[in-house]
Amino acid sequence: MNRLLIASGGGDCPGLNAVIRAIVHRASQEKDWEILGSIQAFNGVLWEPSEIVVLDMQKVSGIHFQGGTIIETTNKGGPFAWPIKKKDGSWDVVDRSDEMIRKLQFMGIDGVISIGGDGSQRISQKLFEKGLNIIGVPKTIDNDLSSTDSTFGFQTAVQIATESVDKLVTTAASHNRVLVMEVMGRDAGWIALNAAVAGGADVALIPEFPYDINIVKEALERRFHRDRGFAVVVISEGAKPKGGVVSVRKNEEIGYNNLRLGGSASRLISELKAAGFKQDMRETVLGHLQRGGVPIAYDRVLSAQFGVKTFEMALEGDYGKMVSYRHPKFISVPIIDAIAAPNLVTEDNQLVITSKGLGICLGI
Ligand code: F6P
């Protein structure tokens, strides 16, 4: 019997269940393959007692359109930085990766499929370097992983953000206001830029292009005539003013090492007021609405393709690789290449050129 263990790590994302289902469906066509799932990324392996579930055809039936992940996820800790409480009450981290690999051997696991974004794939690479048979699947709504044309979940987030812009346009127009909508995107502005183009926003501010507040103010003023008019701004959570830093929220969750971003929209409103912008403004923070709910058809299809290809990589023993979409093919790329540099928006990107052509102000 060959045994594959699936773990989903990092923030959840629409399409995770569709990937899991596709792996199980493809595996069911081969003799002697068992698919297992570790609850909450690798926690399920490391916990005592461990929490591992059998993923068979019955278990994955109908999950392809369910949001979230049936095997849960976490973006805290991990095998290389497992939080432990010290005697004085403070927290430290320990490396439990060797112990985890031993446990996986004891469980008879032949290979691991790690579905996750940049942070999870860094863990995958380190585990591969320690000898674990591991395959990565690129998951993030931010679409900031390179070596693949797209990550699953991204298009669903863009759809949700676009529908929100559509809604904000009608209320902004009724009240002659500026509506500023904050979307996810720590380092990459793909969600903001796509939603701005699709929704017809006036301004899109993204992490890659620190904005000049006066340029933003002038663009918004052009949308008003004698106090009549309206505008919609889409801003990434990771956007920052020229010479400034990202807007961060306090976070005391144990084992959570990312900066918790948030507040870029309200900061922009304060900056616009300080710069002398006179019209009424309101903010909307889309937050985790972008990560919840059913995946759109595009992401279900992409997830299905990733899942089937991933199982075939395991069949061939193609480990240390991440499944990747390179239109029109699904290929495998070394995980180390996929994490070498993030997929960021650049000035020469066609979508930036299109945005400028539409008259969207990028704050630069
Ligand atoms: O990495 C994906 C992401 O959606 C980021 O855009 C965002 O900053 C982060 O997850 C939020 O994660 P959490 O679920 O911990 O709030």
CSV table of N, CA, C and O and ligand atoms in Angstrom, one decimal, residues 11 75 140-142 184-186 237 253 256 259-261 288 291, ligand 1:
chain,number,residue,atom,x,y,z
A,11,GLY,N,-3.2,30.6,5.3
A,11,GLY,CA,-4.6,31.0,5.3
A,11,GLY,C,-5.4,30.2,4.3
A,11,GLY,O,-4.9,29.7,3.3
A,75,ASN,N,-2.0,29.2,10.1
A,75,ASN,CA,-0.8,30.0,9.7
A,75,ASN,C,0.0,30.4,10.9
A,75,ASN,O,0.6,31.4,11.0
A,140,THR,N,-2.9,30.6,-2.8
A,140,THR,CA,-3.0,31.9,-2.1
A,140,THR,C,-3.9,32.8,-2.9
A,140,THR,O,-3.8,32.9,-4.2
A,141,ILE,N,-4.8,33.5,-2.2
A,141,ILE,CA,-5.6,34.5,-2.9
A,141,ILE,C,-4.8,35.6,-3.4
A,141,ILE,O,-5.2,36.3,-4.4
A,142,ASP,N,-3.6,35.9,-2.8
A,142,ASP,CA,-2.8,37.0,-3.2
A,142,ASP,C,-2.1,36.8,-4.6
A,142,ASP,O,-1.7,37.8,-5.2
A,184,MET,N,-7.3,42.4,0.4
A,184,MET,CA,-6.1,41.7,0.8
A,184,MET,C,-5.0,41.8,-0.2
A,184,MET,O,-5.2,42.2,-1.4
A,185,GLY,N,-3.8,41.5,0.1
A,185,GLY,CA,-2.6,41.6,-0.7
A,185,GLY,C,-1.5,42.2,0.1
A,185,GLY,O,-1.4,43.5,0.2
A,186,ARG,N,-0.7,41.4,0.7
A,186,ARG,CA,0.4,41.8,1.6
A,186,ARG,C,1.5,42.5,0.8
A,186,ARG,O,1.8,43.7,1.1
A,237,GLU,N,-4.2,46.1,1.3
A,237,GLU,CA,-3.8,46.2,2.7
A,237,GLU,C,-2.3,46.6,2.9
A,237,GLU,O,-1.9,47.2,3.8
A,253,GLU,N,-1.4,36.8,18.9
A,253,GLU,CA,-1.7,35.3,18.8
A,253,GLU,C,-0.3,34.6,18.8
A,253,GLU,O,0.6,34.9,18.1
A,256,TYR,N,2.1,33.3,15.7
A,256,TYR,CA,1.7,34.0,14.4
A,256,TYR,C,2.9,35.0,14.2
A,256,TYR,O,3.1,36.0,14.9
A,259,LEU,N,3.3,40.0,10.0
A,259,LEU,CA,2.8,41.2,10.4
A,259,LEU,C,1.3,41.2,10.1
A,259,LEU,O,0.9,40.7,9.0
A,260,ARG,N,0.5,41.6,11.0
A,260,ARG,CA,-1.0,41.6,10.7
A,260,ARG,C,-1.3,43.0,10.1
A,260,ARG,O,-1.3,44.0,10.8
A,261,LEU,N,-1.5,42.9,8.8
A,261,LEU,CA,-1.8,44.2,8.1
A,261,LEU,C,-3.2,44.6,8.3
A,261,LEU,O,-4.1,43.8,8.5
A,288,HIS,N,-11.8,39.0,5.4
A,288,HIS,CA,-11.8,37.6,5.1
A,288,HIS,C,-13.0,37.2,4.2
A,288,HIS,O,-13.1,36.0,3.9
A,291,ARG,N,-11.8,35.4,1.3
A,291,ARG,CA,-11.3,34.0,1.4
A,291,ARG,C,-12.4,33.0,1.7
A,291,ARG,O,-12.1,31.8,1.7
B,1,F6P,O1,-1.7,35.5,2.5
B,1,F6P,C1,-3.0,35.6,2.2
B,1,F6P,C2,-3.7,36.6,3.1
B,1,F6P,O2,-5.0,36.6,2.7
B,1,F6P,C3,-3.0,38.0,3.1
B,1,F6P,O3,-3.4,38.8,2.1
B,1,F6P,C4,-3.5,38.5,4.5
B,1,F6P,O4,-2.6,39.5,4.9
B,1,F6P,C5,-3.4,37.3,5.3
B,1,F6P,O5,-3.7,36.2,4.5
B,1,F6P,C6,-4.4,37.4,6.5
B,1,F6P,O6,-4.3,36.2,7.2
B,1,F6P,P1,-5.1,35.9,8.6
B,1,F6P,O7,-6.1,34.8,8.2
B,1,F6P,O8,-4.1,35.4,9.5
B,1,F6P,O9,-5.8,37.1,9.0
